[in-house]
Coordinates of N, CA and C in Angstrom, one line a residue:
Chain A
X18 N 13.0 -12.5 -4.8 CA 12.5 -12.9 -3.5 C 11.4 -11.9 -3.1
X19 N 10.6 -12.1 -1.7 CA 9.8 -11.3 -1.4 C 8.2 -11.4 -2.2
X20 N 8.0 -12.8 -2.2 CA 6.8 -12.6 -3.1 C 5.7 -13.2 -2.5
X21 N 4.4 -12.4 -2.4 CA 3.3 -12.4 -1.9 C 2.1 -12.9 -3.0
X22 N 1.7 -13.9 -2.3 CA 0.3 -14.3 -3.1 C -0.6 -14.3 -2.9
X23 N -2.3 -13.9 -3.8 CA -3.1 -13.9 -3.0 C -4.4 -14.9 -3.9
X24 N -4.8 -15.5 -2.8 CA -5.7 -16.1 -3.7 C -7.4 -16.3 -3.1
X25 N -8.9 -16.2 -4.0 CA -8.7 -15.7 -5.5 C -8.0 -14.8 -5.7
X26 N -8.0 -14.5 -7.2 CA -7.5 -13.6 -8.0 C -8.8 -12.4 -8.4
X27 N -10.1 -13.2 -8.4 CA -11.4 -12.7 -8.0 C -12.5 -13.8 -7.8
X28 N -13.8 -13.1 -7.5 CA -14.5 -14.1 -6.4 C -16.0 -13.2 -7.3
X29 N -16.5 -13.8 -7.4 CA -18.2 -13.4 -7.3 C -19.3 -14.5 -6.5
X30 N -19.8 -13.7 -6.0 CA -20.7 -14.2 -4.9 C -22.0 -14.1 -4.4
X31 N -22.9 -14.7 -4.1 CA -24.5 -13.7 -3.5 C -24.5 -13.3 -2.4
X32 N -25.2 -12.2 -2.1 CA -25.5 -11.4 -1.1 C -25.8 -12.6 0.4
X33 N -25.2 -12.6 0.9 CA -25.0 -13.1 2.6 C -24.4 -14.5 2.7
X34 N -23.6 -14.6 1.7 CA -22.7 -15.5 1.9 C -21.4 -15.3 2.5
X35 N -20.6 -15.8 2.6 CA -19.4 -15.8 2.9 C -18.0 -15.7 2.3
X36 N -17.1 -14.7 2.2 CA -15.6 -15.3 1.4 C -14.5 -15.1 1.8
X37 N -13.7 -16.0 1.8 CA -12.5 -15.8 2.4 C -11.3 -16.2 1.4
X38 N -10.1 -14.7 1.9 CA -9.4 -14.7 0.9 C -7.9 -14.5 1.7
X39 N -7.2 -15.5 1.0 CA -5.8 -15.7 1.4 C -4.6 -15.0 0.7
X40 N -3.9 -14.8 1.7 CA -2.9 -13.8 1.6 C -1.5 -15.0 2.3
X41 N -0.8 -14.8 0.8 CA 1.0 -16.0 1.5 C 2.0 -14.9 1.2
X42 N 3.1 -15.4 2.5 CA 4.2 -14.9 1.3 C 5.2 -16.4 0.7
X43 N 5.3 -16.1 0.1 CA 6.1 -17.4 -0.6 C 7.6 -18.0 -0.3
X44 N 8.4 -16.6 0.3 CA 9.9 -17.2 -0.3 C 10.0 -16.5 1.4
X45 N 9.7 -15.9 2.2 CA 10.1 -14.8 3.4 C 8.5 -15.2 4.0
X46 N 9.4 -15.1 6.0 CA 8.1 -15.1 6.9 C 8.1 -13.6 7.3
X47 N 6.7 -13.5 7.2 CA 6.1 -12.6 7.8 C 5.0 -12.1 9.3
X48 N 5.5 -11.6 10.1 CA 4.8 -11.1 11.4 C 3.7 -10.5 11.3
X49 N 3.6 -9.2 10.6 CA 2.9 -8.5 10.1 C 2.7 -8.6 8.6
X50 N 1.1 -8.6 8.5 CA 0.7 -8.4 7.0 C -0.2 -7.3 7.1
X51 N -0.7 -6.8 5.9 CA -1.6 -5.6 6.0 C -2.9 -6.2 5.2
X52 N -4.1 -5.4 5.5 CA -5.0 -5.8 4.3 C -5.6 -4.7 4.3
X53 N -5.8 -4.3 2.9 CA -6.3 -3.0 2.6 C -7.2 -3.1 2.0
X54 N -8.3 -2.3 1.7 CA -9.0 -2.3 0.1 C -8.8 -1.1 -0.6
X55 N -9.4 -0.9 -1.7 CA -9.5 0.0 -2.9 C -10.3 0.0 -3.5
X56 N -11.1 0.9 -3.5 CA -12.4 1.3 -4.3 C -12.1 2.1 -6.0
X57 N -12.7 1.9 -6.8 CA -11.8 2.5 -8.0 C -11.8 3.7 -8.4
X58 N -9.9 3.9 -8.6 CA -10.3 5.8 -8.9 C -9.6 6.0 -7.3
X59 N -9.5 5.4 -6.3 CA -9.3 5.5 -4.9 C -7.8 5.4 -4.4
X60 N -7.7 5.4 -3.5 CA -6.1 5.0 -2.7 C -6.6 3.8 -1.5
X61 N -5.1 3.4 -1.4 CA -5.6 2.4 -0.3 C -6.1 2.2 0.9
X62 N -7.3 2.1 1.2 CA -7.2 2.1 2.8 C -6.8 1.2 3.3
X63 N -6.5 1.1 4.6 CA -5.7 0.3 5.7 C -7.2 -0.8 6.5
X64 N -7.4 -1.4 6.2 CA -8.5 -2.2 7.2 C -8.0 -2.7 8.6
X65 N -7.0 -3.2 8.1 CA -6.5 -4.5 9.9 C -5.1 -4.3 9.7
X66 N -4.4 -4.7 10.5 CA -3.0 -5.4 10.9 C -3.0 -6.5 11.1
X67 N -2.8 -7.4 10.7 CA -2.5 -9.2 10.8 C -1.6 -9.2 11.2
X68 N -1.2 -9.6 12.8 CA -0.3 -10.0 13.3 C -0.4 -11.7 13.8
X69 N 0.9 -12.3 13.4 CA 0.8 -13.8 13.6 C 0.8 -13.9 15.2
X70 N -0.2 -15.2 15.5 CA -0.4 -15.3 16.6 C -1.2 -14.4 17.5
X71 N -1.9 -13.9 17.2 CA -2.5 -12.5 18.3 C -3.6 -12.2 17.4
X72 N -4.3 -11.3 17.9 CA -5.4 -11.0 17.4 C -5.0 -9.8 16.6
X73 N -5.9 -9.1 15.5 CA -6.0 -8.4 14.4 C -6.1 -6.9 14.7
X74 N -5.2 -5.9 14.4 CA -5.6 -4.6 14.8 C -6.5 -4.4 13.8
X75 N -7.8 -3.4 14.3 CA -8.6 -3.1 13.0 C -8.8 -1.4 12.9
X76 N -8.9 -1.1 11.6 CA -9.1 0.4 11.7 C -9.9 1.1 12.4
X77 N -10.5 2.5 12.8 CA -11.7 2.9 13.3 C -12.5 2.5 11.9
X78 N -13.5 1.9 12.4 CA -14.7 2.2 11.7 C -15.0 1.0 10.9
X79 N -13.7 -0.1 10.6 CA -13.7 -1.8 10.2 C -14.6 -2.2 11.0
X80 N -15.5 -3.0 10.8 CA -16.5 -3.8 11.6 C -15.4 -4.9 11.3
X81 N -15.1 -5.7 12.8 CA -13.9 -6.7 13.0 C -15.0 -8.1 13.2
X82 N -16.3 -8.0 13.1 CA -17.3 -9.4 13.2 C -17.4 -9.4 11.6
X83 N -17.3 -8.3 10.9 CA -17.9 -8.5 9.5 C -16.5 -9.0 8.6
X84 N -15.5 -8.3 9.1 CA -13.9 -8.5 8.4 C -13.1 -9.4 9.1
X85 N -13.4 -10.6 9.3 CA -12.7 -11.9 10.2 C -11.1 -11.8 9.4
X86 N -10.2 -11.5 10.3 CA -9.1 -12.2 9.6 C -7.8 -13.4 10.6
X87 N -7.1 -13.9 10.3 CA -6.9 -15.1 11.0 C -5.2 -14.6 10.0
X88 N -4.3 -15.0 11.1 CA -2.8 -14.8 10.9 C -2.2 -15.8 11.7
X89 N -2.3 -17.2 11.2 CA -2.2 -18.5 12.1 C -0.7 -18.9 11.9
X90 N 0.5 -18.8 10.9 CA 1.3 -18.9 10.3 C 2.2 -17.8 10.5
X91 N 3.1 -17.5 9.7 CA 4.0 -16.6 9.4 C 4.0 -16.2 7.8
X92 N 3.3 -17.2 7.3 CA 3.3 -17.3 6.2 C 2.2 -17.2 5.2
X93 N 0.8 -17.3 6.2 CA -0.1 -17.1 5.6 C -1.7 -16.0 7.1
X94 N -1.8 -15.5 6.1 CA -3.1 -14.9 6.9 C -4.4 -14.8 6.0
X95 N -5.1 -14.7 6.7 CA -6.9 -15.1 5.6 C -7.5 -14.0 6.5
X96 N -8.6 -13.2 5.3 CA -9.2 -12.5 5.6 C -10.7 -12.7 5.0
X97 N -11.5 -13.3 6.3 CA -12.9 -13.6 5.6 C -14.4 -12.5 6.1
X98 N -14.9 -12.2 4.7 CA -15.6 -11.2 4.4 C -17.1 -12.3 4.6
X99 N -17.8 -11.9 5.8 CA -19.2 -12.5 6.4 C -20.4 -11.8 6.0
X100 N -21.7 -12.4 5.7 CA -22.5 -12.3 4.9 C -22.5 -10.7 4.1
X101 N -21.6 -11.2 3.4 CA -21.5 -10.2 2.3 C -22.7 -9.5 1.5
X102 N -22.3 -8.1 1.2 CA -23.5 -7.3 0.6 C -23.1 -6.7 -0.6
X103 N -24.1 -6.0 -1.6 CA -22.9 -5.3 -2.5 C -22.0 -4.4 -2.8
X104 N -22.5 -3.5 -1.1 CA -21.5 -2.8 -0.8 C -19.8 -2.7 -0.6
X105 N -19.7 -4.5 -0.1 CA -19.1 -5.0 0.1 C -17.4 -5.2 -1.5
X106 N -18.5 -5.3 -2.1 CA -17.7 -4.8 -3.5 C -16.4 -4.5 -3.7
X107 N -15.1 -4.5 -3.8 CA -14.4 -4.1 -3.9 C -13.0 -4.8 -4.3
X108 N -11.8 -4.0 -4.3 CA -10.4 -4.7 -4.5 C -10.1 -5.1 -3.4
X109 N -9.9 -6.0 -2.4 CA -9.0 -6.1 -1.2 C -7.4 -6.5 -1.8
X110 N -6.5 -5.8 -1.7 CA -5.1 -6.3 -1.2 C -4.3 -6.6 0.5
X111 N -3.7 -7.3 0.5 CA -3.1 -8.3 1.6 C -1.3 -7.3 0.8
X112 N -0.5 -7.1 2.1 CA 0.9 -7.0 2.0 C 1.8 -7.8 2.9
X113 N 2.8 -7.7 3.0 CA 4.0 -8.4 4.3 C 4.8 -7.6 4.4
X114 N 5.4 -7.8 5.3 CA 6.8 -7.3 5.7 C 7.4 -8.8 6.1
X115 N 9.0 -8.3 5.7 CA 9.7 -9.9 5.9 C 10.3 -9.5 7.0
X116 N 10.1 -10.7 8.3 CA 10.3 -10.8 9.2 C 12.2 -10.4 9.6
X117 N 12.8 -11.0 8.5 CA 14.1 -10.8 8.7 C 14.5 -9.2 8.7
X118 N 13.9 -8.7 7.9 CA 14.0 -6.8 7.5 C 13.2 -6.4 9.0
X119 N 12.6 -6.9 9.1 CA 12.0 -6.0 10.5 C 13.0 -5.8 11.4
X120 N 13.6 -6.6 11.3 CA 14.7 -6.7 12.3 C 15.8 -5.5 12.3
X121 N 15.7 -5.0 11.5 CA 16.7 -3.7 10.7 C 15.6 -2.8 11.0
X122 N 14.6 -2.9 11.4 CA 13.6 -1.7 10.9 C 13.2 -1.2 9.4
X123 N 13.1 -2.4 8.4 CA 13.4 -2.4 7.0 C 11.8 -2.1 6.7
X124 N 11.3 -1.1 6.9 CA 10.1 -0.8 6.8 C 9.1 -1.4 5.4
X125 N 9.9 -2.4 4.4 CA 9.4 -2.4 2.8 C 8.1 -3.5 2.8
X126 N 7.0 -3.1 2.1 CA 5.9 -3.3 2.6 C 6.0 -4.8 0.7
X127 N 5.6 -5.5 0.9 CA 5.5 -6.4 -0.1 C 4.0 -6.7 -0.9
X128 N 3.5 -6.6 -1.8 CA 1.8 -6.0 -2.1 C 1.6 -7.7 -2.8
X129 N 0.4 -8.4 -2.5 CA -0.4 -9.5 -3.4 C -0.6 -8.7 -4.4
X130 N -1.4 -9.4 -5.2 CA -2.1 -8.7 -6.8 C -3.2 -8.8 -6.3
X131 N -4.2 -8.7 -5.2 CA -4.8 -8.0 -4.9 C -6.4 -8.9 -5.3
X132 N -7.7 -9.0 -4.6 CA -8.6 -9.8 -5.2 C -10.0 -9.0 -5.3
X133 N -10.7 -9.2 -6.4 CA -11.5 -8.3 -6.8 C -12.5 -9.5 -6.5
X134 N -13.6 -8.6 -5.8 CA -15.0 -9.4 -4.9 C -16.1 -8.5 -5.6
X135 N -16.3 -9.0 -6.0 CA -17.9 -8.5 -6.4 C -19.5 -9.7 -5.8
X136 N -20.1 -8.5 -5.6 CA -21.0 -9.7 -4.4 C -22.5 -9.0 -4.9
X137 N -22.8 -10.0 -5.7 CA -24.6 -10.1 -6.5 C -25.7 -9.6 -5.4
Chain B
X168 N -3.3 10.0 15.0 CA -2.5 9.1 14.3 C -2.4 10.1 12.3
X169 N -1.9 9.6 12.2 CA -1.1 10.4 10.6 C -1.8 10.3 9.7
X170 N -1.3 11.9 8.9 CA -2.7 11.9 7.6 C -1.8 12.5 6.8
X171 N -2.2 12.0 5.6 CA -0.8 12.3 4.6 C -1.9 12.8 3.5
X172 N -1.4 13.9 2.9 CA -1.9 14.8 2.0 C -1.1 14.2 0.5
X173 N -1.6 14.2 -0.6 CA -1.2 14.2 -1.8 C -1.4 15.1 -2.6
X174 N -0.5 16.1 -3.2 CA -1.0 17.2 -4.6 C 0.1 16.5 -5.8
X175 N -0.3 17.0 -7.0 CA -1.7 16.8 -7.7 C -2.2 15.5 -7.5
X176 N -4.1 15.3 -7.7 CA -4.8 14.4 -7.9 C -4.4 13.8 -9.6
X177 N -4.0 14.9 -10.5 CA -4.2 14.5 -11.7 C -2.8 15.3 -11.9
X178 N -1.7 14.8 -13.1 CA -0.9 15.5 -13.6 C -0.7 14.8 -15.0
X179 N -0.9 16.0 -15.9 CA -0.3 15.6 -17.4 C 0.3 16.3 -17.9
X180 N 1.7 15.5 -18.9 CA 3.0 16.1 -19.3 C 2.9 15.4 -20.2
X181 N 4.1 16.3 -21.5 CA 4.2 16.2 -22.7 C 5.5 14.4 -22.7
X182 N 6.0 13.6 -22.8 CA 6.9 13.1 -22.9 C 8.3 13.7 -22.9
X183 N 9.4 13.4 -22.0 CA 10.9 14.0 -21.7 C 10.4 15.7 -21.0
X184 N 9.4 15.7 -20.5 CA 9.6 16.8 -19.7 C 9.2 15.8 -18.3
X185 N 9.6 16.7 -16.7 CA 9.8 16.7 -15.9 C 8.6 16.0 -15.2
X186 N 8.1 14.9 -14.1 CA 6.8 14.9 -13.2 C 7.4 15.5 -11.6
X187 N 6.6 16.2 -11.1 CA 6.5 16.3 -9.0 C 5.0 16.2 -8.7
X188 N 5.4 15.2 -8.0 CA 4.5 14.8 -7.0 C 4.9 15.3 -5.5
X189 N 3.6 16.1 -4.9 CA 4.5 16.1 -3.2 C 3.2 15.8 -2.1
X190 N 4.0 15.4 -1.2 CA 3.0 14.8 -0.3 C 3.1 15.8 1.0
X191 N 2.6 15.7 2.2 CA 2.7 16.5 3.3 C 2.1 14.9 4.2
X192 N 2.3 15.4 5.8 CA 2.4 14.4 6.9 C 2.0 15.4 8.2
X193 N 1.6 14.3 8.9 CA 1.5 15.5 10.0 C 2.4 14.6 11.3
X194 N 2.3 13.3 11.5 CA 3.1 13.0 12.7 C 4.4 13.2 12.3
X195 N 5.5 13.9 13.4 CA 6.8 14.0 12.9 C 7.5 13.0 13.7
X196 N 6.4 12.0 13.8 CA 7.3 11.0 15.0 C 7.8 9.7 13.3
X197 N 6.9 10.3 12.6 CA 6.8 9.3 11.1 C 8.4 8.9 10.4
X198 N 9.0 7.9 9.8 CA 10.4 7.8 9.7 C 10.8 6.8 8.1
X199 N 9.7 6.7 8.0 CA 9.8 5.8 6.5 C 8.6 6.7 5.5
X200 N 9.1 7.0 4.1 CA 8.2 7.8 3.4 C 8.4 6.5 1.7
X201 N 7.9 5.9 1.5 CA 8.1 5.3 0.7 C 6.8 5.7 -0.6
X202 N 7.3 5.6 -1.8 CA 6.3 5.6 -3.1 C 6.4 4.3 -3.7
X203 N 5.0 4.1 -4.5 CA 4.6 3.3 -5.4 C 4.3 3.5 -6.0
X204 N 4.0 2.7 -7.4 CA 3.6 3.0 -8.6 C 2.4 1.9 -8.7
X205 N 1.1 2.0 -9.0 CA 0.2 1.1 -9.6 C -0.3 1.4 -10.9
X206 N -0.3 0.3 -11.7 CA -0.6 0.5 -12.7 C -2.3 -0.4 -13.0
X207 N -2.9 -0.5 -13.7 CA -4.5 0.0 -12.9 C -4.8 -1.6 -13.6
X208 N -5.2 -2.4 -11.8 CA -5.6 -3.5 -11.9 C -4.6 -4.3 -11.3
X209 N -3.5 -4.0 -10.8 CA -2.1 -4.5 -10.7 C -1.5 -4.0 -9.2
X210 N -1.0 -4.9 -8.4 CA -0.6 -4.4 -7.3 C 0.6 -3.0 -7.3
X211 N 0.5 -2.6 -6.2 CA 1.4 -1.4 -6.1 C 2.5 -2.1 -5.9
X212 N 3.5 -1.4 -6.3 CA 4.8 -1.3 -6.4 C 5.9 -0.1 -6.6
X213 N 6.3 -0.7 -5.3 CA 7.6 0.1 -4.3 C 8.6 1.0 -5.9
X214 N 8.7 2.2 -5.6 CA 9.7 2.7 -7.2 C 10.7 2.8 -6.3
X215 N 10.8 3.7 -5.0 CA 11.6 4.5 -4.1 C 11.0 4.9 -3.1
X216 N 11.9 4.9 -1.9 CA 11.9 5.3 -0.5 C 12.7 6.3 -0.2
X217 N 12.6 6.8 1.0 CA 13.4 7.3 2.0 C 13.2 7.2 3.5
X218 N 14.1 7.3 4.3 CA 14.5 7.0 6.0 C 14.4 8.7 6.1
X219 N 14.0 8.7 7.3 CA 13.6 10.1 7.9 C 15.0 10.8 8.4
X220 N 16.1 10.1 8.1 CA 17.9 10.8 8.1 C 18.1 10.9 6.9
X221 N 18.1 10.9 6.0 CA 18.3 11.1 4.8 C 17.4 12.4 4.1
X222 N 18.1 13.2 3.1 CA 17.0 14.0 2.9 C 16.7 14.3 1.4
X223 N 17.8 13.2 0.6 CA 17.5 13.2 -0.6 C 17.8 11.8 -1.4
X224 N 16.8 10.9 -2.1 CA 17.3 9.8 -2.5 C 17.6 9.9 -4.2
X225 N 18.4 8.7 -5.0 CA 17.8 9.3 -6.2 C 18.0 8.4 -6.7
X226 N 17.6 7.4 -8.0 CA 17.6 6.4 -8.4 C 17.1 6.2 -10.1
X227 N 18.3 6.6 -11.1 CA 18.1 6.9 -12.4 C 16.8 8.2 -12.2
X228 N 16.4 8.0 -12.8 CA 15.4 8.9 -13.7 C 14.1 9.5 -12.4
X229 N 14.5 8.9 -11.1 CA 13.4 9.0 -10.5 C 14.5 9.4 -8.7
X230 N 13.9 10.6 -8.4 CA 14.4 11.1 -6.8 C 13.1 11.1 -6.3
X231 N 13.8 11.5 -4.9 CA 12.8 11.8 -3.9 C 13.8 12.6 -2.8
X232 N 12.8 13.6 -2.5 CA 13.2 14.5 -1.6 C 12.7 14.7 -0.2
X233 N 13.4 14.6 1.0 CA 12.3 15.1 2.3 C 12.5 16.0 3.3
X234 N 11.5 16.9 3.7 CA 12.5 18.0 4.5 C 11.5 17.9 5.6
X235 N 12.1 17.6 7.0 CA 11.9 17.0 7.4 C 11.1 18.1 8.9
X236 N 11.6 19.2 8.2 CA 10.9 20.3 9.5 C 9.5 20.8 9.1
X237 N 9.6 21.0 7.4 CA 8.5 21.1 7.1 C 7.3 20.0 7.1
X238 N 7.8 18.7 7.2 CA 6.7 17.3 7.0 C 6.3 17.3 5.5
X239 N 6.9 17.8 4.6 CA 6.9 17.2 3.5 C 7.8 16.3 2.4
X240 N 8.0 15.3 1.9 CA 8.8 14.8 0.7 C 8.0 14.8 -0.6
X241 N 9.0 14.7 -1.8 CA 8.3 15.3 -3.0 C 9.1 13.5 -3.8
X242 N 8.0 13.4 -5.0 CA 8.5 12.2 -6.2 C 8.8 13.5 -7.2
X243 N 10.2 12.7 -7.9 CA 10.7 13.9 -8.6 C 10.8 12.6 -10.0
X244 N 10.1 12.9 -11.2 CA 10.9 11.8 -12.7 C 11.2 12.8 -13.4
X245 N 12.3 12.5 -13.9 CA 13.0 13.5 -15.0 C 12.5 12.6 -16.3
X246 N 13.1 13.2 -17.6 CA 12.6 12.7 -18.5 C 11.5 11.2 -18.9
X247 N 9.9 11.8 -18.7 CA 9.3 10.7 -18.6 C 8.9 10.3 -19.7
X248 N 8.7 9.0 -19.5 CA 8.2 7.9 -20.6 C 6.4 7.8 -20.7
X249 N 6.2 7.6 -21.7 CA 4.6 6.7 -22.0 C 4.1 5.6 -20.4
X250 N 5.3 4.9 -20.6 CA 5.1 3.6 -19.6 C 5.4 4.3 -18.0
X251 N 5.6 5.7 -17.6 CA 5.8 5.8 -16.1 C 4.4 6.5 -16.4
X252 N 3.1 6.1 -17.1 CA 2.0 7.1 -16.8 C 1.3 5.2 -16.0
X253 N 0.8 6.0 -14.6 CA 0.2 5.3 -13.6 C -0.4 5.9 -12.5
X254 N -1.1 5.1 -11.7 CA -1.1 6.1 -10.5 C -0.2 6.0 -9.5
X255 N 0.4 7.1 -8.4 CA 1.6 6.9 -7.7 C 0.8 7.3 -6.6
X256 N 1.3 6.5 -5.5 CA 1.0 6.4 -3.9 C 2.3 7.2 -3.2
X257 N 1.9 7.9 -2.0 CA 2.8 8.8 -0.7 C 2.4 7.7 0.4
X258 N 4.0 6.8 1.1 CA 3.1 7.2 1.9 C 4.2 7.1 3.4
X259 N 3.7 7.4 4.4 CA 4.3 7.6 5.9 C 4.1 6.8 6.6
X260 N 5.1 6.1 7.8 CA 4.9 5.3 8.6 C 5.2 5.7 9.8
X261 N 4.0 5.1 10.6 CA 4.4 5.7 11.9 C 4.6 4.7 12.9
X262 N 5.5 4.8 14.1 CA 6.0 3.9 14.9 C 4.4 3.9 16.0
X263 N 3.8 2.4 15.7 CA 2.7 2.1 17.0 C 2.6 1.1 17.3
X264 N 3.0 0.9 18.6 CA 3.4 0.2 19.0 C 4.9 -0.7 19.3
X265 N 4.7 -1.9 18.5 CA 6.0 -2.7 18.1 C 5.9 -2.7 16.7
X266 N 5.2 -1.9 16.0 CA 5.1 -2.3 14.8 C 4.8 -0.8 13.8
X267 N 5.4 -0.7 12.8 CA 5.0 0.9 11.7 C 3.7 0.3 11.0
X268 N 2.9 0.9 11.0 CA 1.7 1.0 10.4 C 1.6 2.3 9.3
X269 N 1.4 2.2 8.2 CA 1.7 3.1 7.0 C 0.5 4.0 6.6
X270 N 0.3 4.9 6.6 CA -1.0 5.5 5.8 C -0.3 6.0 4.3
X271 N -1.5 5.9 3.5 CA -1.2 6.4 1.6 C -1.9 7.9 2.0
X272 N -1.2 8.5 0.8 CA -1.8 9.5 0.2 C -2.9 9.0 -0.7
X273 N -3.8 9.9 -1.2 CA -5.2 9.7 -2.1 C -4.1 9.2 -3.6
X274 N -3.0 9.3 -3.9 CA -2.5 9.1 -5.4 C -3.1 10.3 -6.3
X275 N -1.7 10.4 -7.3 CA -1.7 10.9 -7.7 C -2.3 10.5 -9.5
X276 N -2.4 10.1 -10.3 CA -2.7 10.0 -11.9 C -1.9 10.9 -12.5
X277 N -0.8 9.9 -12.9 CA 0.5 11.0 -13.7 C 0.0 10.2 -15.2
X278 N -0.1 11.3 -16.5 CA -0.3 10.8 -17.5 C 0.9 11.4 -19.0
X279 N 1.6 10.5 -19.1 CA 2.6 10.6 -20.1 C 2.1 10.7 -21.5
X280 N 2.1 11.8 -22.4 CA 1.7 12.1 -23.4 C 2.7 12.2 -24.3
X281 N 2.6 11.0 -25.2 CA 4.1 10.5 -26.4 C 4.1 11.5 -27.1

């Protein structure tokens, strides 16, 4: 159980386009999801809080016009990356927490495999 | 809001000898300290936890330790394998709001030499 999917798996793109990438959990709903990225050789950063129904906490320093994300479901949240540059580059991973464990304060974070964006 | 330190950046061991990994924290309001293991290209994944009452967990070949005055917990693998060489994540959660929001350590790069 507890399984998160993310799809793509990877994405290539041109510079000021658009991409948006989805984050499910499969078998458990989720309240909170996370979306991070990773740079290589890096650790995770924290970008947003996807919380279903409400708007997105974002980190200091996330531009929340450039990192759109949408948590319409319990099940699914999308994080869409707006005219993309090559900076923009990177691994994003999406997590969950299952709604039922929260309830325990079951803190266990559940990880996608994560999508690699590379942007021309 | 919480910043969690990771030592070593890099550790390498001969095979069947010992790995420690230890992290430090600074919110002591923090109550979940959980590790993962990534293996490179592949989502992280959960090895072992601990709850901020507890002060020692252990799970075959792999503990964790947390003391809880000082703000630090340590990854402890006893006799390691080829296959536990990855990078491992620290990390801390802190209560904000209605919800724990987690910060990582930078990871560590543990490298098992057969």
């Amino acid at each position: 159980g507890a399984v998160v999917s993310q799809h793509p798996s990877w994405v290539i793109c041109k510079s000021g386009t658009s991409v948006k990438i989805e984050c499910r959990s499969l078998d458990f709903q989720a309240t909170t999801m996370f979306w991070y990225r990773q740079f290589p050789k890096q650790s995770l950063m924290l970008m947003a809080t996807s919380n279903e129904g409400s708007k997105a906490t974002y980190e200091q320093g996330v531009e929340k016009d450039k990192f759109l994300i949408n948590h319409a479901s319990l099940t699914l949240s999308t994080l869409t990356v707006t005219s993309a540059h090559p900076e923009d580059s990177s691994f994003y991973i999406c997590s969950a927490r299952d709604l039922q464990r929260e309830v325990y304060t079951y803190n266990e974070q559940f990880f996608g495999p994560g999508t690699r964006l590379t942007v021309l | 809001g919480e910043n969690v330190e990771q030592h070593p950046s890099t550790l390498s061991v001969q095979e069947g000898d010992s790995a420690v990994i230890k992290c430090t924290y600074s919110d002591s309001a923090s109550n979940y300290f959980p590790w993962y293991k990534q293996e490179l290209g592949k989502r992280p994944q959960l090895i072992i936890d601990i709850r901020s009452n507890v002060g020692e967990k252990k799970d075959q070949r792999i503990a964790v330790t947390l003391n809880k005055t000082a703000k630090h917990f340590s990854l402890h693998i006893t006799e390691t394998q080829p296959e536990d060489s990855a990078v491992y994540f620290c990390a801390a959660d802190e209560r904000s709001g209605g919800s724990y929001i987690p910060t990582f350590g930078r990871g560590t790069s543990l490298i098992v030499h057969p």
